[in-house]
């Protein structure tokens, strides 16, 4: 057997987590550097995966397969397709930024005891989440996926509940209560989703006799595995519910603003840019692959829910008074776009949705991390407490604006490519849905620019007069993200080349072809336009 | 004598025991009532054994006695230690066993 | 030669990157770098132009395909440029006027500590605008389209410490986004109909689809054009956009960006030609805006807002001409170019006046400036004569052609449109004369500014006056140059097509009627503002004046319906989210909690009550068993 690259990629952050946790209390800085080192090593491995991956080759590559729980047909099966590769890349890429941005977020307070080691715990938990997310992207065994899909709730729970945003209104006790409410809400929502999914996972085993994604998908496609219509629909709903909670889709979204609002900015990025992507990724891989007919059956309802998410999330974002909650609702709107793209069942929609996952990760990371830097300076999350920041901290304001422009999908920045592909892909099959979704681009401009105007422009407020501009560490965090946003905005080919073949496979899973244009036009290079 | 009468007696004894458990407060009395119920059961077992010409019932009666003896040992120990701390053998005073 | 096309865009883009990322160390040289790179772009444009002139009319189109921008199954957007006569016209206008305004800004922004950044934004604008006109497909055009929107946003809000500027910038961006919705839907329609959105294949396949589809595409493109070109009903942002520094108003909100809508319609000529219904809507929008802008321009006391109303109105002319089809395309572009000269010149003149008057914008506080600012007076005056269509000057030729074309449309439509354009010409003469009289004639009505400084009007520095002189030169001669031997018509005809139409009246009659309207307009303005003194505080005015001052209440309508309504909507949704969606979840949690609280009471700790439940349970079980037996 070849070198088990996928296992190693997931194991490196896990080992890093254990080592970081073991660093003695006094050596906090060493723990930080250790965590950063391991996250960078993971990034190197993720790059290696992308290099070794051949876009034109087999559907799942770098596969590993070992027997695990033989009695139940559970196997330790890993493999990546193009979609998995880019999402592993996104995860491995963002974690170093999360760690660097949260460098001081978990320093113990002056008053706490000497043996208290929050810093080590914070970075160890982040690495643990990374390991679990990566293995979720790699697993091609449904049971294996389920285990890590659920297990990542544990470190996330502690990250949200244990390390809150130090900028909060009111007393510390009040903030702690809010935080624990957010953490419990996060846990309960996802546990309920997970339990329903567990029932569906067991049901799938009963019907199919094993947990192998590849075998079941192949059998479904070849027609050798029949499912009663109702069985398939129920199983689909069980899976979809869990992913819709994670993603999150309206009306299962209310845990996200709480969780993002109460946690520190890097953890908020971890939630929305990394962990939530497992939900949308799993819709694409598991829902469509395992239950193609049921997916088509549920499409109308899901499209409507996605549309509601887009418009509703954006409108509620406009009405927010808290910067981080605003970003959270904006994310809900963006997740609506991703789900729309997945269930439009066109090549453009699904490629767009996959790119959207990556680009949303980058843009939200940029916006949220800068917002975190801003909040840590003033000690408040309320928009009304800011004004005129542009005058005193132009670099901070500039990066914030670029993050905001990425959020509103300005052409030239990466999210535009994906958002337009999703819109076109949706429009090609469902014109009315496509047109309504287009309203989202106006609303996105509204909440972003209102946020920018209220915080950055206008007369300088007394409290922000002495605000320092971005420090070197902070610039180093934001600059690469912005470079990536611009780079992927003008040259998205690097990603689409990897993603396109995987999308074709998914399209053939659901037995869908793109709607043909009304008039076939000879493309100018002489090649047949599809 | 008709063995059914023994069953009537057992039922009577069991009822007395159950009533005692429900209405008396003193732990010792409660305990005696429990014993009464157990012995009512023993009587019923023996009577059944006789009626069916089968020894199983008598064997079970022995088991019951052994279990009852063990129970008495544990129970009395609890009652004694309870009395030492609370100076009372009333079961209603020991109501801390709740959520 | 075609490899130079990308350089056209790359030069100012490079400038923008250097200036915006360069930091403080470029503060001293930044404006020179920015101006130089804009000039480089103009230089390349001239080289390409010379090359293009050297080739025959049907070989003039150059294309350059850099790489495939977005390759997805069935969907291909190229990073590819196309330079034909239409694009060339715009390239020269954008980079030429752009360079002049860079030069002007060196003087105008001299005392601004963020001048380097201003030049960075200006370069960004030039790059995006060039991308817009050079794109060979609609998606790339959309890239440039939003790029100029961004530059416009940044420049309108350049003085961000003023809340009004920040609000105006946001408003401009948002209104434009509504238009952008139209453009993206148009692209989607093209994609589903033709499977592509590159210019050449789409225009080639227009004949193969239904007229209804083409009308839909055309109307969506019109929506986009309305947003960018400030046409009714998306015109409300342009007046507020005057919050930006004056060079910005001249370059972006007069000469180039706001004309992008005209470019879009003329570029999509093939689509519109096949969709007469869409064309009709275009002409109606143009006609309405033409009058709307002119009426608003009559009532504004803010010199820049008066000019903004005029811009709206002049672009209304262009849109109307573009809606006429092949009769009008060439003249729409011709008016666009001449308008680029004289309106940029007028704005620069206004900037020069403000520069000398402590940034006062209220024309009622000007007066008698002609002797204090002779160069500004002369250049502004020439621009004024050009815009009202004084015989022989640029505006005379281009506007006259549009009026003729409107009549040539034929039928009732032709008479109505022709009448509207004639009326517009009269109103234009009125409000421009008013601006001229209030600013340069009459007596001094100067007021000290808020800090108590008396204004000391003085001529602006050379860096500002030279661009004004050059633009005045263009305002005077461009029209005649284009018109002699129908040069402009022959130049653009291969791209846009041309037909004479069937004018019901002779060209001479139209010109004579235009002259009459002009004289009437000037005469009324003279009677109202030239003969008697002008009050410093504006009188209450007639109903129409008051309505025009408030932009014909269109903004108030927006405010009540969209802003207020939107606020209520978001507030109620926030409430719904918190109380209903979250409430259901929290309610479930609370009711489970309540139920368990009640169940907890059963565990009271009394051993005998547990015994009762045990006995009771046993009794029920036995009874149930017996009952089952019995049944």
mmCIF file of C-alpha atoms in Angstrom, chain A residues 219-415:
data_model
loop_
_atom_site.group_PDB
_atom_site.id
_atom_site.type_symbol
_atom_site.label_atom_id
_atom_site.label_comp_id
_atom_site.label_asym_id
_atom_site.label_seq_id
_atom_site.Cartn_x
_atom_site.Cartn_y
_atom_site.Cartn_z
ATOM 1 C CA UNK A 219 -25.183 0.147 -6.883
ATOM 2 C CA UNK A 220 -27.723 2.967 -6.920
ATOM 3 C CA UNK A 221 -26.441 4.225 -10.229
ATOM 4 C CA UNK A 222 -26.425 0.735 -11.752
ATOM 5 C CA UNK A 223 -29.899 0.049 -10.446
ATOM 6 C CA UNK A 224 -28.856 -3.070 -8.528
ATOM 7 C CA UNK A 225 -29.886 -1.601 -5.183
ATOM 8 C CA UNK A 226 -33.548 -0.807 -5.038
ATOM 9 C CA UNK A 227 -35.015 1.311 -2.289
ATOM 10 C CA UNK A 228 -38.702 1.732 -1.774
ATOM 11 C CA UNK A 229 -39.605 5.307 -2.625
ATOM 12 C CA UNK A 230 -40.714 6.122 0.899
ATOM 13 C CA UNK A 231 -37.683 4.492 2.502
ATOM 14 C CA UNK A 232 -35.361 6.511 0.328
ATOM 15 C CA UNK A 233 -37.204 9.711 1.113
ATOM 16 C CA UNK A 234 -37.126 9.137 4.843
ATOM 17 C CA UNK A 235 -33.435 8.289 4.802
ATOM 18 C CA UNK A 236 -32.736 11.352 2.696
ATOM 19 C CA UNK A 237 -34.608 13.560 5.118
ATOM 20 C CA UNK A 238 -32.688 12.088 8.029
ATOM 21 C CA UNK A 239 -29.358 12.921 6.412
ATOM 22 C CA UNK A 240 -30.503 16.252 5.072
ATOM 23 C CA UNK A 241 -31.842 17.450 8.393
ATOM 24 C CA UNK A 242 -28.486 16.993 10.081
ATOM 25 C CA UNK A 243 -26.665 18.784 7.270
ATOM 26 C CA UNK A 244 -29.250 21.573 7.140
ATOM 27 C CA UNK A 245 -28.717 22.208 10.845
ATOM 28 C CA UNK A 246 -24.982 22.294 10.369
ATOM 29 C CA UNK A 247 -25.046 24.408 7.201
ATOM 30 C CA UNK A 248 -27.386 26.139 8.553
ATOM 31 C CA UNK A 249 -30.557 26.482 6.514
ATOM 32 C CA UNK A 250 -33.566 28.581 7.495
ATOM 33 C CA UNK A 251 -35.375 27.940 9.877
ATOM 34 C CA UNK A 252 -32.705 25.868 11.635
ATOM 35 C CA UNK A 253 -30.248 28.746 11.713
ATOM 36 C CA UNK A 254 -30.729 30.512 15.023
ATOM 37 C CA UNK A 255 -27.839 28.814 16.760
ATOM 38 C CA UNK A 256 -25.331 30.439 14.425
ATOM 39 C CA UNK A 257 -25.727 34.116 15.406
ATOM 40 C CA UNK A 258 -25.504 33.200 19.064
ATOM 41 C CA UNK A 259 -22.491 30.980 18.603
ATOM 42 C CA UNK A 260 -20.673 33.457 16.386
ATOM 43 C CA UNK A 261 -21.603 36.431 18.493
ATOM 44 C CA UNK A 262 -20.425 34.998 21.783
ATOM 45 C CA UNK A 263 -17.252 33.258 20.686
ATOM 46 C CA UNK A 264 -13.994 34.975 19.815
ATOM 47 C CA UNK A 265 -13.595 36.105 16.217
ATOM 48 C CA UNK A 266 -11.182 33.284 15.241
ATOM 49 C CA UNK A 267 -13.577 30.691 16.651
ATOM 50 C CA UNK A 268 -16.435 32.369 14.790
ATOM 51 C CA UNK A 269 -14.380 31.945 11.623
ATOM 52 C CA UNK A 270 -13.791 28.333 12.558
ATOM 53 C CA UNK A 271 -17.533 27.775 12.908
ATOM 54 C CA UNK A 272 -18.754 29.440 9.782
ATOM 55 C CA UNK A 273 -15.841 29.049 7.414
ATOM 56 C CA UNK A 274 -14.729 25.539 8.309
ATOM 57 C CA UNK A 275 -17.129 23.471 10.397
ATOM 58 C CA UNK A 276 -20.318 24.557 8.641
ATOM 59 C CA UNK A 277 -18.781 23.627 5.307
ATOM 60 C CA UNK A 278 -18.963 19.988 6.349
ATOM 61 C CA UNK A 279 -22.750 20.349 6.199
ATOM 62 C CA UNK A 280 -22.921 21.702 2.666
ATOM 63 C CA UNK A 281 -20.160 19.344 1.532
ATOM 64 C CA UNK A 282 -22.084 16.387 2.913
ATOM 65 C CA UNK A 283 -25.251 17.467 1.102
ATOM 66 C CA UNK A 284 -23.335 17.356 -2.145
ATOM 67 C CA UNK A 285 -21.581 14.092 -1.450
ATOM 68 C CA UNK A 286 -24.011 12.042 0.633
ATOM 69 C CA UNK A 287 -27.508 13.359 -0.043
ATOM 70 C CA UNK A 288 -27.121 13.513 -3.816
ATOM 71 C CA UNK A 289 -24.923 10.434 -4.118
ATOM 72 C CA UNK A 290 -26.899 8.077 -1.897
ATOM 73 C CA UNK A 291 -30.432 9.270 -2.550
ATOM 74 C CA UNK A 292 -30.589 10.767 -6.036
ATOM 75 C CA UNK A 293 -34.309 10.270 -6.540
ATOM 76 C CA UNK A 294 -35.271 11.570 -3.137
ATOM 77 C CA UNK A 295 -33.016 14.570 -3.698
ATOM 78 C CA UNK A 296 -34.908 15.423 -6.832
ATOM 79 C CA UNK A 297 -38.168 14.877 -4.981
ATOM 80 C CA UNK A 298 -37.205 17.300 -2.216
ATOM 81 C CA UNK A 299 -35.664 19.914 -4.496
ATOM 82 C CA UNK A 300 -38.652 22.311 -4.696
ATOM 83 C CA UNK A 301 -38.942 22.596 -0.933
ATOM 84 C CA UNK A 302 -35.211 22.933 -0.433
ATOM 85 C CA UNK A 303 -34.963 25.625 -3.087
ATOM 86 C CA UNK A 304 -37.673 27.614 -1.380
ATOM 87 C CA UNK A 305 -35.944 27.272 1.983
ATOM 88 C CA UNK A 306 -32.658 28.319 0.409
ATOM 89 C CA UNK A 307 -34.323 31.352 -1.143
ATOM 90 C CA UNK A 308 -35.809 32.292 2.209
ATOM 91 C CA UNK A 309 -32.356 31.929 3.752
ATOM 92 C CA UNK A 310 -30.852 34.241 1.159
ATOM 93 C CA UNK A 311 -33.384 37.042 1.444
ATOM 94 C CA UNK A 312 -34.252 36.618 5.098
ATOM 95 C CA UNK A 313 -30.640 36.303 6.254
ATOM 96 C CA UNK A 314 -29.709 39.456 4.382
ATOM 97 C CA UNK A 315 -32.683 41.445 5.660
ATOM 98 C CA UNK A 316 -32.126 40.428 9.267
ATOM 99 C CA UNK A 317 -28.430 41.236 8.859
ATOM 100 C CA UNK A 318 -29.400 44.805 7.948
ATOM 101 C CA UNK A 319 -31.230 45.137 11.253
ATOM 102 C CA UNK A 320 -28.415 43.893 13.479
ATOM 103 C CA UNK A 321 -26.707 46.121 16.002
ATOM 104 C CA UNK A 322 -23.872 43.718 16.765
ATOM 105 C CA UNK A 323 -21.057 43.444 14.209
ATOM 106 C CA UNK A 324 -20.489 39.738 14.675
ATOM 107 C CA UNK A 325 -24.157 38.828 14.575
ATOM 108 C CA UNK A 326 -24.419 40.824 11.358
ATOM 109 C CA UNK A 327 -21.674 38.730 9.805
ATOM 110 C CA UNK A 328 -23.427 35.611 11.068
ATOM 111 C CA UNK A 329 -26.688 36.520 9.337
ATOM 112 C CA UNK A 330 -24.758 37.410 6.204
ATOM 113 C CA UNK A 331 -23.311 33.921 6.333
ATOM 114 C CA UNK A 332 -26.798 32.455 6.580
ATOM 115 C CA UNK A 333 -27.639 34.306 3.403
ATOM 116 C CA UNK A 334 -24.520 32.913 1.741
ATOM 117 C CA UNK A 335 -25.267 29.387 2.844
ATOM 118 C CA UNK A 336 -28.607 29.835 1.128
ATOM 119 C CA UNK A 337 -26.697 30.477 -2.094
ATOM 120 C CA UNK A 338 -24.540 27.391 -1.602
ATOM 121 C CA UNK A 339 -27.541 25.136 -1.016
ATOM 122 C CA UNK A 340 -29.317 26.723 -3.970
ATOM 123 C CA UNK A 341 -26.351 25.874 -6.167
ATOM 124 C CA UNK A 342 -26.201 22.288 -4.943
ATOM 125 C CA UNK A 343 -29.870 21.552 -5.518
ATOM 126 C CA UNK A 344 -30.213 23.435 -8.794
ATOM 127 C CA UNK A 345 -28.561 20.294 -10.198
ATOM 128 C CA UNK A 346 -26.663 21.949 -12.996
ATOM 129 C CA UNK A 347 -22.905 21.835 -13.570
ATOM 130 C CA UNK A 348 -22.637 25.580 -13.135
ATOM 131 C CA UNK A 349 -24.678 25.514 -9.941
ATOM 132 C CA UNK A 350 -22.684 22.743 -8.335
ATOM 133 C CA UNK A 351 -19.279 23.996 -9.420
ATOM 134 C CA UNK A 352 -20.385 27.401 -8.212
ATOM 135 C CA UNK A 353 -21.553 25.980 -4.899
ATOM 136 C CA UNK A 354 -18.231 24.236 -4.350
ATOM 137 C CA UNK A 355 -16.295 27.366 -5.199
ATOM 138 C CA UNK A 356 -18.678 29.295 -3.000
ATOM 139 C CA UNK A 357 -17.740 27.126 -0.027
ATOM 140 C CA UNK A 358 -14.088 28.023 -0.528
ATOM 141 C CA UNK A 359 -14.689 31.670 -1.332
ATOM 142 C CA UNK A 360 -17.141 32.207 1.477
ATOM 143 C CA UNK A 361 -14.542 30.729 3.801
ATOM 144 C CA UNK A 362 -11.950 33.207 2.616
ATOM 145 C CA UNK A 363 -14.191 36.262 2.523
ATOM 146 C CA UNK A 364 -15.817 35.635 5.882
ATOM 147 C CA UNK A 365 -12.422 34.933 7.396
ATOM 148 C CA UNK A 366 -11.113 38.235 6.084
ATOM 149 C CA UNK A 367 -14.138 40.232 7.225
ATOM 150 C CA UNK A 368 -14.554 38.500 10.577
ATOM 151 C CA UNK A 369 -10.903 38.549 11.562
ATOM 152 C CA UNK A 370 -10.612 42.262 10.798
ATOM 153 C CA UNK A 371 -13.847 42.815 12.696
ATOM 154 C CA UNK A 372 -12.239 40.896 15.562
ATOM 155 C CA UNK A 373 -9.196 43.169 15.499
ATOM 156 C CA UNK A 374 -11.517 46.163 15.510
ATOM 157 C CA UNK A 375 -13.589 44.830 18.395
ATOM 158 C CA UNK A 376 -10.552 43.980 20.484
ATOM 159 C CA UNK A 377 -9.373 47.593 20.191
ATOM 160 C CA UNK A 378 -12.535 49.231 21.363
ATOM 161 C CA UNK A 379 -13.908 46.464 23.571
ATOM 162 C CA UNK A 380 -17.391 46.577 22.090
ATOM 163 C CA UNK A 381 -19.289 44.614 19.522
ATOM 164 C CA UNK A 382 -21.967 47.241 18.974
ATOM 165 C CA UNK A 383 -21.903 49.043 15.644
ATOM 166 C CA UNK A 384 -23.135 52.222 17.284
ATOM 167 C CA UNK A 385 -19.962 52.434 19.395
ATOM 168 C CA UNK A 386 -17.842 53.078 16.326
ATOM 169 C CA UNK A 387 -17.521 55.898 13.832
ATOM 170 C CA UNK A 388 -14.761 57.504 11.807
ATOM 171 C CA UNK A 389 -12.332 54.620 12.235
ATOM 172 C CA UNK A 390 -11.172 55.203 8.670
ATOM 173 C CA UNK A 391 -9.525 58.420 9.759
ATOM 174 C CA UNK A 392 -7.462 56.955 12.583
ATOM 175 C CA UNK A 393 -6.800 53.455 11.258
ATOM 176 C CA UNK A 394 -6.855 53.564 7.446
ATOM 177 C CA UNK A 395 -5.262 50.154 6.881
ATOM 178 C CA UNK A 396 -7.750 48.504 9.184
ATOM 179 C CA UNK A 397 -10.609 50.258 7.417
ATOM 180 C CA UNK A 398 -9.222 49.379 4.012
ATOM 181 C CA UNK A 399 -8.937 45.688 4.775
ATOM 182 C CA UNK A 400 -12.375 45.742 6.351
ATOM 183 C CA UNK A 401 -13.762 47.303 3.192
ATOM 184 C CA UNK A 402 -12.134 44.670 1.003
ATOM 185 C CA UNK A 403 -13.561 41.943 3.227
ATOM 186 C CA UNK A 404 -16.943 43.619 2.923
ATOM 187 C CA UNK A 405 -16.679 43.972 -0.833
ATOM 188 C CA UNK A 406 -15.849 40.285 -1.041
ATOM 189 C CA UNK A 407 -18.947 39.575 1.018
ATOM 190 C CA UNK A 408 -21.093 41.539 -1.402
ATOM 191 C CA UNK A 409 -19.475 39.641 -4.298
ATOM 192 C CA UNK A 410 -17.777 42.415 -6.165
ATOM 193 C CA UNK A 411 -16.381 41.199 -9.494
ATOM 194 C CA UNK A 412 -12.643 40.796 -9.311
ATOM 195 C CA UNK A 413 -12.889 39.190 -5.904
ATOM 196 C CA UNK A 414 -13.356 35.454 -5.604
ATOM 197 C CA UNK A 415 -16.956 35.276 -4.287
#
